[in-house]
């Protein structure tokens, strides 16, 4: 069973989101890293770029696959985790400690579309 | 969906199964990196029973197969395996094969799993008046590959039912066990030393579980693809396909123009290659099949046929098919990955030389 942390929000694309005021920190879940296998490459947007909800903002690659990262929220990238681009394998080690980007939210209403930990757990069980 | 005789064994080993060419095949077990490293440093085993096996027997078996393929089978030694493309009259590639010359009147042909029906139809259509019998034994045959520097020593530890010979690369031995010809060949698709074993389903199941007991690492198709790409072995459907000839695909060495005849000879005699396969290595970014390849002017000159992250080198590696008219040796080549241009190093030699004999 993959790890799910209470207090975070989740998406159907297996991303986690931590909300702190009007900043959202986005990463991929333990379920996502485990399905991908060995993660060998991560491509993230630059600081200052604006991400549109439900658009792709980067990729995560395992040896055999390329997976898009989708943001569920609209906002400007205020910080990206450069460490992850240099050592993508840390996503396999601890997906929740390895955040990808922080964005400044332009529409906090979008948070309502996210799942809480309980809903995400049900979603994972229904889809496994 | 077809299942190999080892299907239950794969599930028991927690393999991740995928649909590959109509077969349920293990793409990976625990971890692709670990599997690749096991083959490079110790020993790994692969179920490749989706591959097809045709038998040709009779007085004109040799003339028949020799008329079908560009490589020279007639003059090869008995007990030797030969790699060859199979071409149409226009020179384009139907498949790539390994042809085992078991005896002067007996030939085993190993074909790609995805191409069994296409190849068999072609073989049947060109049997003509040759005095020999053609049989498709794909459904009755299992095939495993035992690959890595410890392949020979681990196979010596298990009871194969006969003594394994320390044979040369691309040599093979045939042993009859319960009326089934077991073929053990010193061949493989990893560049390492190793063997491929053709046998009945029961026999191969027994050998597989013996090998697992002796700590051979089960390896899936993902590891197999990384391993073959690191040593630049072509894959049908990627480097080779219905639209290109061996002369477009670094297979000139398999085309023996001094043979009196083979299907495709006339077309290939005057053929001016349109394409060239080049080997690319990237410091950053992972090239994937289909990505455009460009020159330093931004002109598209071709595309990636196979690409991956090399486990052994920790770099992106790829083979690309480029238009011969648009590419000159020594010129800078860039890969367009999601709109970003990545510089590459064009290699003359394979990314890695395996330790095969």
mmCIF file with all atom_site columns, C-alpha atoms in Angstrom, chain B residues 135-281:
data_model
loop_
_atom_site.group_PDB
_atom_site.id
_atom_site.type_symbol
_atom_site.label_atom_id
_atom_site.label_alt_id
_atom_site.label_comp_id
_atom_site.label_asym_id
_atom_site.label_entity_id
_atom_site.label_seq_id
_atom_site.pdbx_PDB_ins_code
_atom_site.Cartn_x
_atom_site.Cartn_y
_atom_site.Cartn_z
_atom_site.occupancy
_atom_site.B_iso_or_equiv
_atom_site.pdbx_formal_charge
_atom_site.auth_seq_id
_atom_site.auth_comp_id
_atom_site.auth_asym_id
_atom_site.auth_atom_id
_atom_site.pdbx_PDB_model_num
ATOM 1   C CA . UNK B 1 135 ? 6.945  -26.147 -40.082 1.00 0.00 ? 135 UNK B CA 1
ATOM 2   C CA . UNK B 1 136 ? 5.926  -23.387 -37.699 1.00 0.00 ? 136 UNK B CA 1
ATOM 3   C CA . UNK B 1 137 ? 6.803  -24.740 -34.242 1.00 0.00 ? 137 UNK B CA 1
ATOM 4   C CA . UNK B 1 138 ? 6.339  -21.421 -32.408 1.00 0.00 ? 138 UNK B CA 1
ATOM 5   C CA . UNK B 1 139 ? 3.444  -22.673 -30.270 1.00 0.00 ? 139 UNK B CA 1
ATOM 6   C CA . UNK B 1 140 ? 5.368  -25.744 -29.099 1.00 0.00 ? 140 UNK B CA 1
ATOM 7   C CA . UNK B 1 141 ? 8.627  -24.012 -28.306 1.00 0.00 ? 141 UNK B CA 1
ATOM 8   C CA . UNK B 1 142 ? 9.713  -21.999 -25.296 1.00 0.00 ? 142 UNK B CA 1
ATOM 9   C CA . UNK B 1 143 ? 12.833 -19.830 -25.370 1.00 0.00 ? 143 UNK B CA 1
ATOM 10  C CA . UNK B 1 144 ? 14.877 -18.324 -22.586 1.00 0.00 ? 144 UNK B CA 1
ATOM 11  C CA . UNK B 1 145 ? 18.050 -16.259 -22.650 1.00 0.00 ? 145 UNK B CA 1
ATOM 12  C CA . UNK B 1 146 ? 20.692 -16.627 -19.940 1.00 0.00 ? 146 UNK B CA 1
ATOM 13  C CA . UNK B 1 147 ? 22.956 -13.587 -20.184 1.00 0.00 ? 147 UNK B CA 1
ATOM 14  C CA . UNK B 1 148 ? 25.932 -12.201 -18.315 1.00 0.00 ? 148 UNK B CA 1
ATOM 15  C CA . UNK B 1 149 ? 29.546 -12.997 -17.411 1.00 0.00 ? 149 UNK B CA 1
ATOM 16  C CA . UNK B 1 150 ? 28.369 -15.802 -15.106 1.00 0.00 ? 150 UNK B CA 1
ATOM 17  C CA . UNK B 1 151 ? 26.010 -17.383 -17.676 1.00 0.00 ? 151 UNK B CA 1
ATOM 18  C CA . UNK B 1 152 ? 28.271 -20.331 -18.467 1.00 0.00 ? 152 UNK B CA 1
ATOM 19  C CA . UNK B 1 153 ? 29.131 -21.055 -14.835 1.00 0.00 ? 153 UNK B CA 1
ATOM 20  C CA . UNK B 1 154 ? 25.507 -20.935 -13.629 1.00 0.00 ? 154 UNK B CA 1
ATOM 21  C CA . UNK B 1 155 ? 24.388 -23.234 -16.463 1.00 0.00 ? 155 UNK B CA 1
ATOM 22  C CA . UNK B 1 156 ? 27.107 -25.710 -15.475 1.00 0.00 ? 156 UNK B CA 1
ATOM 23  C CA . UNK B 1 157 ? 25.626 -25.866 -11.977 1.00 0.00 ? 157 UNK B CA 1
ATOM 24  C CA . UNK B 1 158 ? 22.200 -27.037 -13.101 1.00 0.00 ? 158 UNK B CA 1
ATOM 25  C CA . UNK B 1 159 ? 21.052 -30.313 -14.594 1.00 0.00 ? 159 UNK B CA 1
ATOM 26  C CA . UNK B 1 160 ? 20.422 -29.579 -18.260 1.00 0.00 ? 160 UNK B CA 1
ATOM 27  C CA . UNK B 1 161 ? 20.195 -33.290 -19.076 1.00 0.00 ? 161 UNK B CA 1
ATOM 28  C CA . UNK B 1 162 ? 23.464 -33.108 -21.046 1.00 0.00 ? 162 UNK B CA 1
ATOM 29  C CA . UNK B 1 163 ? 26.914 -31.579 -20.775 1.00 0.00 ? 163 UNK B CA 1
ATOM 30  C CA . UNK B 1 164 ? 27.107 -27.970 -21.912 1.00 0.00 ? 164 UNK B CA 1
ATOM 31  C CA . UNK B 1 165 ? 29.979 -27.262 -24.319 1.00 0.00 ? 165 UNK B CA 1
ATOM 32  C CA . UNK B 1 166 ? 32.153 -24.163 -23.890 1.00 0.00 ? 166 UNK B CA 1
ATOM 33  C CA . UNK B 1 167 ? 31.365 -23.171 -27.468 1.00 0.00 ? 167 UNK B CA 1
ATOM 34  C CA . UNK B 1 168 ? 32.228 -20.100 -29.512 1.00 0.00 ? 168 UNK B CA 1
ATOM 35  C CA . UNK B 1 169 ? 30.030 -17.035 -29.958 1.00 0.00 ? 169 UNK B CA 1
ATOM 36  C CA . UNK B 1 170 ? 27.144 -17.863 -32.344 1.00 0.00 ? 170 UNK B CA 1
ATOM 37  C CA . UNK B 1 171 ? 27.848 -21.627 -32.102 1.00 0.00 ? 171 UNK B CA 1
ATOM 38  C CA . UNK B 1 172 ? 25.186 -23.964 -30.758 1.00 0.00 ? 172 UNK B CA 1
ATOM 39  C CA . UNK B 1 173 ? 24.588 -27.550 -29.705 1.00 0.00 ? 173 UNK B CA 1
ATOM 40  C CA . UNK B 1 174 ? 21.509 -29.723 -30.180 1.00 0.00 ? 174 UNK B CA 1
ATOM 41  C CA . UNK B 1 175 ? 20.447 -32.398 -27.713 1.00 0.00 ? 175 UNK B CA 1
ATOM 42  C CA . UNK B 1 176 ? 17.381 -34.572 -27.990 1.00 0.00 ? 176 UNK B CA 1
ATOM 43  C CA . UNK B 1 177 ? 15.444 -34.851 -24.741 1.00 0.00 ? 177 UNK B CA 1
ATOM 44  C CA . UNK B 1 178 ? 12.176 -36.803 -24.792 1.00 0.00 ? 178 UNK B CA 1
ATOM 45  C CA . UNK B 1 179 ? 11.999 -36.475 -28.572 1.00 0.00 ? 179 UNK B CA 1
ATOM 46  C CA . UNK B 1 180 ? 12.388 -32.698 -28.463 1.00 0.00 ? 180 UNK B CA 1
ATOM 47  C CA . UNK B 1 181 ? 15.466 -31.073 -29.978 1.00 0.00 ? 181 UNK B CA 1
ATOM 48  C CA . UNK B 1 182 ? 16.862 -28.771 -27.306 1.00 0.00 ? 182 UNK B CA 1
ATOM 49  C CA . UNK B 1 183 ? 18.979 -26.077 -28.946 1.00 0.00 ? 183 UNK B CA 1
ATOM 50  C CA . UNK B 1 184 ? 21.493 -24.197 -26.790 1.00 0.00 ? 184 UNK B CA 1
ATOM 51  C CA . UNK B 1 185 ? 23.193 -21.348 -28.611 1.00 0.00 ? 185 UNK B CA 1
ATOM 52  C CA . UNK B 1 186 ? 25.890 -18.944 -27.466 1.00 0.00 ? 186 UNK B CA 1
ATOM 53  C CA . UNK B 1 187 ? 23.862 -15.979 -28.642 1.00 0.00 ? 187 UNK B CA 1
ATOM 54  C CA . UNK B 1 188 ? 21.926 -13.156 -27.070 1.00 0.00 ? 188 UNK B CA 1
ATOM 55  C CA . UNK B 1 189 ? 20.637 -9.631  -27.317 1.00 0.00 ? 189 UNK B CA 1
ATOM 56  C CA . UNK B 1 190 ? 22.651 -7.964  -24.569 1.00 0.00 ? 190 UNK B CA 1
ATOM 57  C CA . UNK B 1 191 ? 26.251 -7.914  -25.825 1.00 0.00 ? 191 UNK B CA 1
ATOM 58  C CA . UNK B 1 192 ? 27.320 -10.009 -22.854 1.00 0.00 ? 192 UNK B CA 1
ATOM 59  C CA . UNK B 1 193 ? 28.398 -13.624 -22.891 1.00 0.00 ? 193 UNK B CA 1
ATOM 60  C CA . UNK B 1 194 ? 25.386 -15.864 -22.680 1.00 0.00 ? 194 UNK B CA 1
ATOM 61  C CA . UNK B 1 195 ? 23.143 -18.515 -24.088 1.00 0.00 ? 195 UNK B CA 1
ATOM 62  C CA . UNK B 1 196 ? 19.708 -18.864 -25.578 1.00 0.00 ? 196 UNK B CA 1
ATOM 63  C CA . UNK B 1 197 ? 17.891 -22.141 -24.949 1.00 0.00 ? 197 UNK B CA 1
ATOM 64  C CA . UNK B 1 198 ? 15.061 -23.430 -27.125 1.00 0.00 ? 198 UNK B CA 1
ATOM 65  C CA . UNK B 1 199 ? 13.081 -26.311 -25.664 1.00 0.00 ? 199 UNK B CA 1
ATOM 66  C CA . UNK B 1 200 ? 9.715  -27.831 -24.917 1.00 0.00 ? 200 UNK B CA 1
ATOM 67  C CA . UNK B 1 201 ? 7.526  -25.878 -22.490 1.00 0.00 ? 201 UNK B CA 1
ATOM 68  C CA . UNK B 1 202 ? 8.096  -28.434 -19.735 1.00 0.00 ? 202 UNK B CA 1
ATOM 69  C CA . UNK B 1 203 ? 11.863 -28.468 -20.193 1.00 0.00 ? 203 UNK B CA 1
ATOM 70  C CA . UNK B 1 204 ? 12.195 -24.681 -20.205 1.00 0.00 ? 204 UNK B CA 1
ATOM 71  C CA . UNK B 1 205 ? 9.981  -24.329 -17.112 1.00 0.00 ? 205 UNK B CA 1
ATOM 72  C CA . UNK B 1 206 ? 12.262 -26.721 -15.265 1.00 0.00 ? 206 UNK B CA 1
ATOM 73  C CA . UNK B 1 207 ? 15.451 -24.912 -16.380 1.00 0.00 ? 207 UNK B CA 1
ATOM 74  C CA . UNK B 1 208 ? 13.954 -21.503 -15.521 1.00 0.00 ? 208 UNK B CA 1
ATOM 75  C CA . UNK B 1 209 ? 13.109 -22.515 -11.948 1.00 0.00 ? 209 UNK B CA 1
ATOM 76  C CA . UNK B 1 210 ? 16.549 -24.110 -11.521 1.00 0.00 ? 210 UNK B CA 1
ATOM 77  C CA . UNK B 1 211 ? 18.161 -20.850 -12.656 1.00 0.00 ? 211 UNK B CA 1
ATOM 78  C CA . UNK B 1 212 ? 16.007 -18.826 -10.253 1.00 0.00 ? 212 UNK B CA 1
ATOM 79  C CA . UNK B 1 213 ? 17.114 -21.154 -7.432  1.00 0.00 ? 213 UNK B CA 1
ATOM 80  C CA . UNK B 1 214 ? 20.706 -20.397 -8.403  1.00 0.00 ? 214 UNK B CA 1
ATOM 81  C CA . UNK B 1 215 ? 20.071 -16.645 -8.038  1.00 0.00 ? 215 UNK B CA 1
ATOM 82  C CA . UNK B 1 216 ? 19.963 -15.720 -11.714 1.00 0.00 ? 216 UNK B CA 1
ATOM 83  C CA . UNK B 1 217 ? 18.145 -12.363 -11.869 1.00 0.00 ? 217 UNK B CA 1
ATOM 84  C CA . UNK B 1 218 ? 14.835 -12.502 -13.782 1.00 0.00 ? 218 UNK B CA 1
ATOM 85  C CA . UNK B 1 219 ? 14.900 -9.638  -16.292 1.00 0.00 ? 219 UNK B CA 1
ATOM 86  C CA . UNK B 1 220 ? 12.039 -8.091  -18.236 1.00 0.00 ? 220 UNK B CA 1
ATOM 87  C CA . UNK B 1 221 ? 11.651 -6.513  -21.646 1.00 0.00 ? 221 UNK B CA 1
ATOM 88  C CA . UNK B 1 222 ? 12.584 -3.057  -20.325 1.00 0.00 ? 222 UNK B CA 1
ATOM 89  C CA . UNK B 1 223 ? 16.031 -4.231  -19.207 1.00 0.00 ? 223 UNK B CA 1
ATOM 90  C CA . UNK B 1 224 ? 16.419 -6.170  -22.460 1.00 0.00 ? 224 UNK B CA 1
ATOM 91  C CA . UNK B 1 225 ? 15.761 -3.020  -24.476 1.00 0.00 ? 225 UNK B CA 1
ATOM 92  C CA . UNK B 1 226 ? 18.301 -0.962  -22.491 1.00 0.00 ? 226 UNK B CA 1
ATOM 93  C CA . UNK B 1 227 ? 20.908 -3.725  -22.783 1.00 0.00 ? 227 UNK B CA 1
ATOM 94  C CA . UNK B 1 228 ? 20.543 -4.148  -26.544 1.00 0.00 ? 228 UNK B CA 1
ATOM 95  C CA . UNK B 1 229 ? 20.542 -0.395  -27.149 1.00 0.00 ? 229 UNK B CA 1
ATOM 96  C CA . UNK B 1 230 ? 23.720 0.109   -25.074 1.00 0.00 ? 230 UNK B CA 1
ATOM 97  C CA . UNK B 1 231 ? 25.513 -2.243  -27.484 1.00 0.00 ? 231 UNK B CA 1
ATOM 98  C CA . UNK B 1 232 ? 23.591 -0.889  -30.532 1.00 0.00 ? 232 UNK B CA 1
ATOM 99  C CA . UNK B 1 233 ? 21.813 -4.069  -31.633 1.00 0.00 ? 233 UNK B CA 1
ATOM 100 C CA . UNK B 1 234 ? 18.951 -3.129  -33.986 1.00 0.00 ? 234 UNK B CA 1
ATOM 101 C CA . UNK B 1 235 ? 15.312 -3.846  -33.150 1.00 0.00 ? 235 UNK B CA 1
ATOM 102 C CA . UNK B 1 236 ? 12.742 -4.671  -35.798 1.00 0.00 ? 236 UNK B CA 1
ATOM 103 C CA . UNK B 1 237 ? 9.983  -2.043  -35.718 1.00 0.00 ? 237 UNK B CA 1
ATOM 104 C CA . UNK B 1 238 ? 12.502 0.619   -34.653 1.00 0.00 ? 238 UNK B CA 1
ATOM 105 C CA . UNK B 1 239 ? 15.820 0.580   -36.536 1.00 0.00 ? 239 UNK B CA 1
ATOM 106 C CA . UNK B 1 240 ? 14.514 -1.930  -39.082 1.00 0.00 ? 240 UNK B CA 1
ATOM 107 C CA . UNK B 1 241 ? 11.104 -1.835  -40.747 1.00 0.00 ? 241 UNK B CA 1
ATOM 108 C CA . UNK B 1 242 ? 9.059  -2.459  -43.881 1.00 0.00 ? 242 UNK B CA 1
ATOM 109 C CA . UNK B 1 243 ? 10.195 0.799   -45.515 1.00 0.00 ? 243 UNK B CA 1
ATOM 110 C CA . UNK B 1 244 ? 13.973 0.538   -45.305 1.00 0.00 ? 244 UNK B CA 1
ATOM 111 C CA . UNK B 1 245 ? 16.607 -1.808  -46.710 1.00 0.00 ? 245 UNK B CA 1
ATOM 112 C CA . UNK B 1 246 ? 19.608 -3.396  -44.955 1.00 0.00 ? 246 UNK B CA 1
ATOM 113 C CA . UNK B 1 247 ? 21.802 -0.836  -46.760 1.00 0.00 ? 247 UNK B CA 1
ATOM 114 C CA . UNK B 1 248 ? 19.928 1.992   -45.016 1.00 0.00 ? 248 UNK B CA 1
ATOM 115 C CA . UNK B 1 249 ? 20.316 0.273   -41.655 1.00 0.00 ? 249 UNK B CA 1
ATOM 116 C CA . UNK B 1 250 ? 23.968 -0.539  -40.980 1.00 0.00 ? 250 UNK B CA 1
ATOM 117 C CA . UNK B 1 251 ? 23.426 -4.120  -42.198 1.00 0.00 ? 251 UNK B CA 1
ATOM 118 C CA . UNK B 1 252 ? 25.589 -4.064  -45.321 1.00 0.00 ? 252 UNK B CA 1
ATOM 119 C CA . UNK B 1 253 ? 27.732 -6.785  -43.720 1.00 0.00 ? 253 UNK B CA 1
ATOM 120 C CA . UNK B 1 254 ? 24.775 -9.189  -43.902 1.00 0.00 ? 254 UNK B CA 1
ATOM 121 C CA . UNK B 1 255 ? 24.184 -8.669  -47.618 1.00 0.00 ? 255 UNK B CA 1
ATOM 122 C CA . UNK B 1 256 ? 26.360 -11.086 -49.575 1.00 0.00 ? 256 UNK B CA 1
ATOM 123 C CA . UNK B 1 257 ? 26.342 -9.780  -53.125 1.00 0.00 ? 257 UNK B CA 1
ATOM 124 C CA . UNK B 1 258 ? 28.612 -12.641 -54.261 1.00 0.00 ? 258 UNK B CA 1
ATOM 125 C CA . UNK B 1 259 ? 25.739 -15.108 -53.699 1.00 0.00 ? 259 UNK B CA 1
ATOM 126 C CA . UNK B 1 260 ? 24.257 -16.202 -57.055 1.00 0.00 ? 260 UNK B CA 1
ATOM 127 C CA . UNK B 1 261 ? 20.746 -15.337 -55.908 1.00 0.00 ? 261 UNK B CA 1
ATOM 128 C CA . UNK B 1 262 ? 18.589 -14.212 -53.015 1.00 0.00 ? 262 UNK B CA 1
ATOM 129 C CA . UNK B 1 263 ? 15.294 -12.338 -52.911 1.00 0.00 ? 263 UNK B CA 1
ATOM 130 C CA . UNK B 1 264 ? 16.089 -8.643  -53.079 1.00 0.00 ? 264 UNK B CA 1
ATOM 131 C CA . UNK B 1 265 ? 19.516 -9.016  -54.691 1.00 0.00 ? 265 UNK B CA 1
ATOM 132 C CA . UNK B 1 266 ? 18.619 -7.206  -57.933 1.00 0.00 ? 266 UNK B CA 1
ATOM 133 C CA . UNK B 1 267 ? 17.081 -4.277  -56.076 1.00 0.00 ? 267 UNK B CA 1
ATOM 134 C CA . UNK B 1 268 ? 19.976 -4.006  -53.627 1.00 0.00 ? 268 UNK B CA 1
ATOM 135 C CA . UNK B 1 269 ? 22.665 -4.252  -56.330 1.00 0.00 ? 269 UNK B CA 1
ATOM 136 C CA . UNK B 1 270 ? 22.027 -0.742  -57.622 1.00 0.00 ? 270 UNK B CA 1
ATOM 137 C CA . UNK B 1 271 ? 20.505 0.706   -54.492 1.00 0.00 ? 271 UNK B CA 1
ATOM 138 C CA . UNK B 1 272 ? 21.647 4.122   -53.321 1.00 0.00 ? 272 UNK B CA 1
ATOM 139 C CA . UNK B 1 273 ? 20.991 4.218   -49.551 1.00 0.00 ? 273 UNK B CA 1
ATOM 140 C CA . UNK B 1 274 ? 18.542 6.957   -48.539 1.00 0.00 ? 274 UNK B CA 1
ATOM 141 C CA . UNK B 1 275 ? 19.128 6.725   -44.822 1.00 0.00 ? 275 UNK B CA 1
ATOM 142 C CA . UNK B 1 276 ? 21.826 6.178   -42.282 1.00 0.00 ? 276 UNK B CA 1
ATOM 143 C CA . UNK B 1 277 ? 21.647 5.126   -38.629 1.00 0.00 ? 277 UNK B CA 1
ATOM 144 C CA . UNK B 1 278 ? 23.716 7.230   -36.245 1.00 0.00 ? 278 UNK B CA 1
ATOM 145 C CA . UNK B 1 279 ? 24.487 6.782   -32.540 1.00 0.00 ? 279 UNK B CA 1
ATOM 146 C CA . UNK B 1 280 ? 23.866 9.720   -30.249 1.00 0.00 ? 280 UNK B CA 1
ATOM 147 C CA . UNK B 1 281 ? 24.823 10.331  -26.635 1.00 0.00 ? 281 UNK B CA 1
#
